[in-house]
PDB file of C-alpha atoms in Angstrom:
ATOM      1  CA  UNK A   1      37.678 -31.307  46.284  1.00  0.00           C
ATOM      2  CA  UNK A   2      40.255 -30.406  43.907  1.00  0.00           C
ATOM      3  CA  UNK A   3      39.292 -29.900  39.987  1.00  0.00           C
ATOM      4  CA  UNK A   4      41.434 -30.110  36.940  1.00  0.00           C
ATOM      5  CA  UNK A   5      40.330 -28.488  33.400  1.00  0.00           C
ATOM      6  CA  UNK A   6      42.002 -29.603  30.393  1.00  0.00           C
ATOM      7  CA  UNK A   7      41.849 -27.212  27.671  1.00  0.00           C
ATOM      8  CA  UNK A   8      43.450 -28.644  24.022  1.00  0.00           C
ATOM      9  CA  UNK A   9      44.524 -25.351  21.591  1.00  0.00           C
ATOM     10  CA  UNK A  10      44.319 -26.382  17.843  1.00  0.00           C
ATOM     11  CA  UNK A  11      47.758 -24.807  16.402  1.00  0.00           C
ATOM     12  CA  UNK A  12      49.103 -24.843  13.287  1.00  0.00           C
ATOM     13  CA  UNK A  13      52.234 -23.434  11.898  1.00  0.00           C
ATOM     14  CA  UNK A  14      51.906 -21.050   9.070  1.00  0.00           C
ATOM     15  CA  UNK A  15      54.713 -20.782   6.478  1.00  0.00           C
ATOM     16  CA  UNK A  16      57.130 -18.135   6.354  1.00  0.00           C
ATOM     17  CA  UNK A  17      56.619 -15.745   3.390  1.00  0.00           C
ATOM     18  CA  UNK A  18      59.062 -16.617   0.642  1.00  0.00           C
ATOM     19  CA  UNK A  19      61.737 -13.374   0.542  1.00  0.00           C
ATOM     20  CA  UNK A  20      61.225 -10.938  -2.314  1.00  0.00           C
ATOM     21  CA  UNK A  21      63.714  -8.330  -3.926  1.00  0.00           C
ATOM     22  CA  UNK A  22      63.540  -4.683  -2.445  1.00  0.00           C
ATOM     23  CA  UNK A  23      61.974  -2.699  -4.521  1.00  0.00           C
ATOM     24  CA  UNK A  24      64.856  -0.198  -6.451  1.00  0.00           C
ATOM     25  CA  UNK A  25      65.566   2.393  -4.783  1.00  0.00           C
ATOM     26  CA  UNK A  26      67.233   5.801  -6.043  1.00  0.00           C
ATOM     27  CA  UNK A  27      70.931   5.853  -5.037  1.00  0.00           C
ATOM     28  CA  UNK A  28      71.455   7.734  -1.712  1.00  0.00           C
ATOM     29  CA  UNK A  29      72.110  11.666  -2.243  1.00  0.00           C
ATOM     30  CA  UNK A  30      75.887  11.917  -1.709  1.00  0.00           C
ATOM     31  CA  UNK A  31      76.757  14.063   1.443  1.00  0.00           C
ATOM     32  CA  UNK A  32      78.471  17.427   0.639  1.00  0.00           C
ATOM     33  CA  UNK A  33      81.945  17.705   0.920  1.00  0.00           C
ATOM     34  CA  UNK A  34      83.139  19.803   4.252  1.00  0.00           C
ATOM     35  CA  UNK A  35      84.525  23.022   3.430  1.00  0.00           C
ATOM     36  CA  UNK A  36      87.603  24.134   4.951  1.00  0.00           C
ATOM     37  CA  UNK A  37      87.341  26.914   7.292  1.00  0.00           C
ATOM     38  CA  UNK A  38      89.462  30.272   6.896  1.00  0.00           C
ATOM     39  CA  UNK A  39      92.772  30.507   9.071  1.00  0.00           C
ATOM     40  CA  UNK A  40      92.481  32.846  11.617  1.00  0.00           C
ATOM     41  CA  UNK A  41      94.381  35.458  10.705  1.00  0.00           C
ATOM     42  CA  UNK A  42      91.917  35.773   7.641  1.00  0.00           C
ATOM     43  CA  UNK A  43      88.551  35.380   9.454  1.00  0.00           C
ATOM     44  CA  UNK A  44      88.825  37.801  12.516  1.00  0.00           C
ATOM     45  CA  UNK A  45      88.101  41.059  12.073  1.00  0.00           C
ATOM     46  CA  UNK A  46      89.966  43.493  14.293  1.00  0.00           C
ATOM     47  CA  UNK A  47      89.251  47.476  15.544  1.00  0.00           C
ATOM     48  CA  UNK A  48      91.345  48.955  18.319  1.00  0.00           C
ATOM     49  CA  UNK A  49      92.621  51.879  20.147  1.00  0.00           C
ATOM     50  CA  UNK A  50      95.561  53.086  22.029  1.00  0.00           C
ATOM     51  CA  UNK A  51      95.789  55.414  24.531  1.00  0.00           C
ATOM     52  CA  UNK A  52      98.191  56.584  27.097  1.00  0.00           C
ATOM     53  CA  UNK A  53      98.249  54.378  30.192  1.00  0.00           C
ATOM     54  CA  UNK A  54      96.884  56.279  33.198  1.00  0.00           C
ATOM     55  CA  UNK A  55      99.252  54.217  35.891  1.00  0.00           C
ATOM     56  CA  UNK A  56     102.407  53.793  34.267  1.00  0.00           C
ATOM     57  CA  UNK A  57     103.630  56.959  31.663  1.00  0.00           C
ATOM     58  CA  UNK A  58     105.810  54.727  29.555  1.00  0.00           C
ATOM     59  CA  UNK A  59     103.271  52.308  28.149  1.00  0.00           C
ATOM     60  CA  UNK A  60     100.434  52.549  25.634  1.00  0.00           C
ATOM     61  CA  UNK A  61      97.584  50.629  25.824  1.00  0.00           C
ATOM     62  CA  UNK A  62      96.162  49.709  22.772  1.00  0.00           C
ATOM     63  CA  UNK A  63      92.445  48.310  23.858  1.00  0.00           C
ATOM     64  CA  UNK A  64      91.842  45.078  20.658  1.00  0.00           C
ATOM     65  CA  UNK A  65      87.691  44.610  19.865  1.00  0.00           C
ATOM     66  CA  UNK A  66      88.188  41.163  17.622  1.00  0.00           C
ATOM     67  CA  UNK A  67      85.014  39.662  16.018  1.00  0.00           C
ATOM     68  CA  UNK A  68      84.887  36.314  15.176  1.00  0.00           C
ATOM     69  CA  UNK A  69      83.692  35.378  11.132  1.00  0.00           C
ATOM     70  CA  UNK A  70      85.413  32.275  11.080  1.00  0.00           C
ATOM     71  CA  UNK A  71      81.978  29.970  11.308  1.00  0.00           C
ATOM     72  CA  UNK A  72      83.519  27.869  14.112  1.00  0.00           C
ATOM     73  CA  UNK A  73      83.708  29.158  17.863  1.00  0.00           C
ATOM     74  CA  UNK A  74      87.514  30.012  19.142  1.00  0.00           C
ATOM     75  CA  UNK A  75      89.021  29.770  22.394  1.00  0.00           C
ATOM     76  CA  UNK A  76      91.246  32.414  23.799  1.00  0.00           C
ATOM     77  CA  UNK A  77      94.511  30.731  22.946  1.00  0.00           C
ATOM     78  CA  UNK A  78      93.170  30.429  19.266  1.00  0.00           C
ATOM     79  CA  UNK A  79      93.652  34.198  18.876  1.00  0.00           C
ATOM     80  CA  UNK A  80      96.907  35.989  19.248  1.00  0.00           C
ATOM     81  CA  UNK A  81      97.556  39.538  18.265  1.00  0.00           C
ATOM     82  CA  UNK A  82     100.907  41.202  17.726  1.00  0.00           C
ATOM     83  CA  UNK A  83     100.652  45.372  18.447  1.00  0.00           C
ATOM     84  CA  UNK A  84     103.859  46.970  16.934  1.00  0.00           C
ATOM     85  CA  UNK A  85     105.093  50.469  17.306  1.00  0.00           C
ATOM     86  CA  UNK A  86     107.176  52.032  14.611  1.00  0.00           C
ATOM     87  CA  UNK A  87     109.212  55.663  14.467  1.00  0.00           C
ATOM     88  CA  UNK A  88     110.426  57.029  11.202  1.00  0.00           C
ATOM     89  CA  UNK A  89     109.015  53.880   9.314  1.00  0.00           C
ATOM     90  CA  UNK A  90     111.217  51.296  11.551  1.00  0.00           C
ATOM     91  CA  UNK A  91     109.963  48.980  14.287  1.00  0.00           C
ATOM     92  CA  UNK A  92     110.690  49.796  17.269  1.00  0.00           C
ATOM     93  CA  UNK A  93     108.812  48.078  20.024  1.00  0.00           C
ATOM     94  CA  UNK A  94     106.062  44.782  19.632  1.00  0.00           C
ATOM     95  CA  UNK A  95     103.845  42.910  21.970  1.00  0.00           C
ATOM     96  CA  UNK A  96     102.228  40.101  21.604  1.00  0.00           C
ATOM     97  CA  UNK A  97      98.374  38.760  23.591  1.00  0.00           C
ATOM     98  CA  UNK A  98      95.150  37.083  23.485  1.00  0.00           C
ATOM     99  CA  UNK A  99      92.396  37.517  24.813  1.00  0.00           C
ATOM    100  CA  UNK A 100      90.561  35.953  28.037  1.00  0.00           C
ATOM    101  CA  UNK A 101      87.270  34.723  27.003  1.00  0.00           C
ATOM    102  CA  UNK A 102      86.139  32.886  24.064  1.00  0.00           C
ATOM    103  CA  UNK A 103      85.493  34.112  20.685  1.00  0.00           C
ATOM    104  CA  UNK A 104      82.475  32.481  19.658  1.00  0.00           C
ATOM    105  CA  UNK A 105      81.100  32.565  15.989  1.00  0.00           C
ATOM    106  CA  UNK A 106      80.010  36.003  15.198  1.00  0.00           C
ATOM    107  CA  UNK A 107      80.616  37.281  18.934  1.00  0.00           C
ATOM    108  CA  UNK A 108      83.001  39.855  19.896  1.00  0.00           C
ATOM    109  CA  UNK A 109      85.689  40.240  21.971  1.00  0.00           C
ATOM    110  CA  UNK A 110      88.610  42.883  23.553  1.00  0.00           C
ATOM    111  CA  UNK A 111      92.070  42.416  24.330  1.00  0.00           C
ATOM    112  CA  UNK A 112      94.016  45.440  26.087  1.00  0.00           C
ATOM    113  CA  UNK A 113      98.093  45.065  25.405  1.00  0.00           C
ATOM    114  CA  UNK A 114     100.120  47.426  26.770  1.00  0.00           C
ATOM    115  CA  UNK A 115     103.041  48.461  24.291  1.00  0.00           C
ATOM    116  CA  UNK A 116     105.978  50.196  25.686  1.00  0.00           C
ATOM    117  CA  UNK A 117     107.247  53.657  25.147  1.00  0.00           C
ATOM    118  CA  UNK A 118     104.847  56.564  24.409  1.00  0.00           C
ATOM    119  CA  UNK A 119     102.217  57.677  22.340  1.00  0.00           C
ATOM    120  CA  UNK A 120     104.102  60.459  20.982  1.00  0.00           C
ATOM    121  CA  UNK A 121     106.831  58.902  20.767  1.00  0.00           C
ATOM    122  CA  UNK A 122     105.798  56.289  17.765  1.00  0.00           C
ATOM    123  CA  UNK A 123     105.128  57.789  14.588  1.00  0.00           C
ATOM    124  CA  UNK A 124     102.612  54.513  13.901  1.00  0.00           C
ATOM    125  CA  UNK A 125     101.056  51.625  15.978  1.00  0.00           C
ATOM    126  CA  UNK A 126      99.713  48.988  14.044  1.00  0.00           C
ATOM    127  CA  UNK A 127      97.766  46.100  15.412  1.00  0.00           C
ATOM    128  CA  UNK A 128      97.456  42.213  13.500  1.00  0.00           C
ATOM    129  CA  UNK A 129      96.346  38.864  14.011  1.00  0.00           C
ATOM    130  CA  UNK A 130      99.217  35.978  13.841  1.00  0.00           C
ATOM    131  CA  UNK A 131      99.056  32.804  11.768  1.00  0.00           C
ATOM    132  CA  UNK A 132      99.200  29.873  14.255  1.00  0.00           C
ATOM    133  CA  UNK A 133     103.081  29.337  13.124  1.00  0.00           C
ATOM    134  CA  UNK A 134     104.093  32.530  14.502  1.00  0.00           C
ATOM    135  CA  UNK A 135     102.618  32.482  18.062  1.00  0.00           C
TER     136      UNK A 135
END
């Protein structure tokens, strides 16, 4: 014996609430402006070294420790150093490198570029970091 129910469901429709104004708001907090970050050559902070290389007599190694202030994490090719040798006030030799790992922000790192000639032969070795348009 099969049975059937019937069920009936009074329904109604209610009306849809009439839209109303937001209420004000303040106006939105402008974001601040980006600041532009230093150039390299201004933010990296450089301490080196030289010394006579051990393996080959005509070559100074001058051993770069860079630290990276520049608020923005730099990869090796971002940092190029030039290490000149002068005698009697004149330039006499340069070389140019990078180093091999990343520079992140605040982090340290060391380049080792080997300058030609000797130590006792330059009067001065001076080490610097290059603008991007001299690399």
């Amino acid at each position: 014996m099969t049975r059937h129910l019937t069920v009936i469901v009074p329904w109604s429709a209610e009306p849809t609430p009439s839209p109303t104004e937001p209420e004000p708001t303040e106006p939105p907090t402008p974001r601040p402006q980006p600041t532009a970050t230093p150039a390299v050559q201004e933010c990296v902070e450089v301490g080196w070294s030289s010394a006579m290389s051990p393996v080959n007599i005509a070559q100074v190694l001058v051993e770069i420790r860079a630290r990276n202030r520049c608020g923005r994490d730099l990869g090796p090719l971002d940092v190029w150093f030039e290490v000149s040798g002068y005698r009697n006030g004149d330039l006499v030799q340069a070389a140019r490198g990078h180093p091999f790992d990343p520079l992140p922000v605040n982090g340290e790192a060391t380049a080792t570029i080997a300058l030609p000639g000797s130590a006792h032969w330059y009067d001065a070795v001076k080490v610097s970091v290059l603008p991007p348009a001299d690399r």
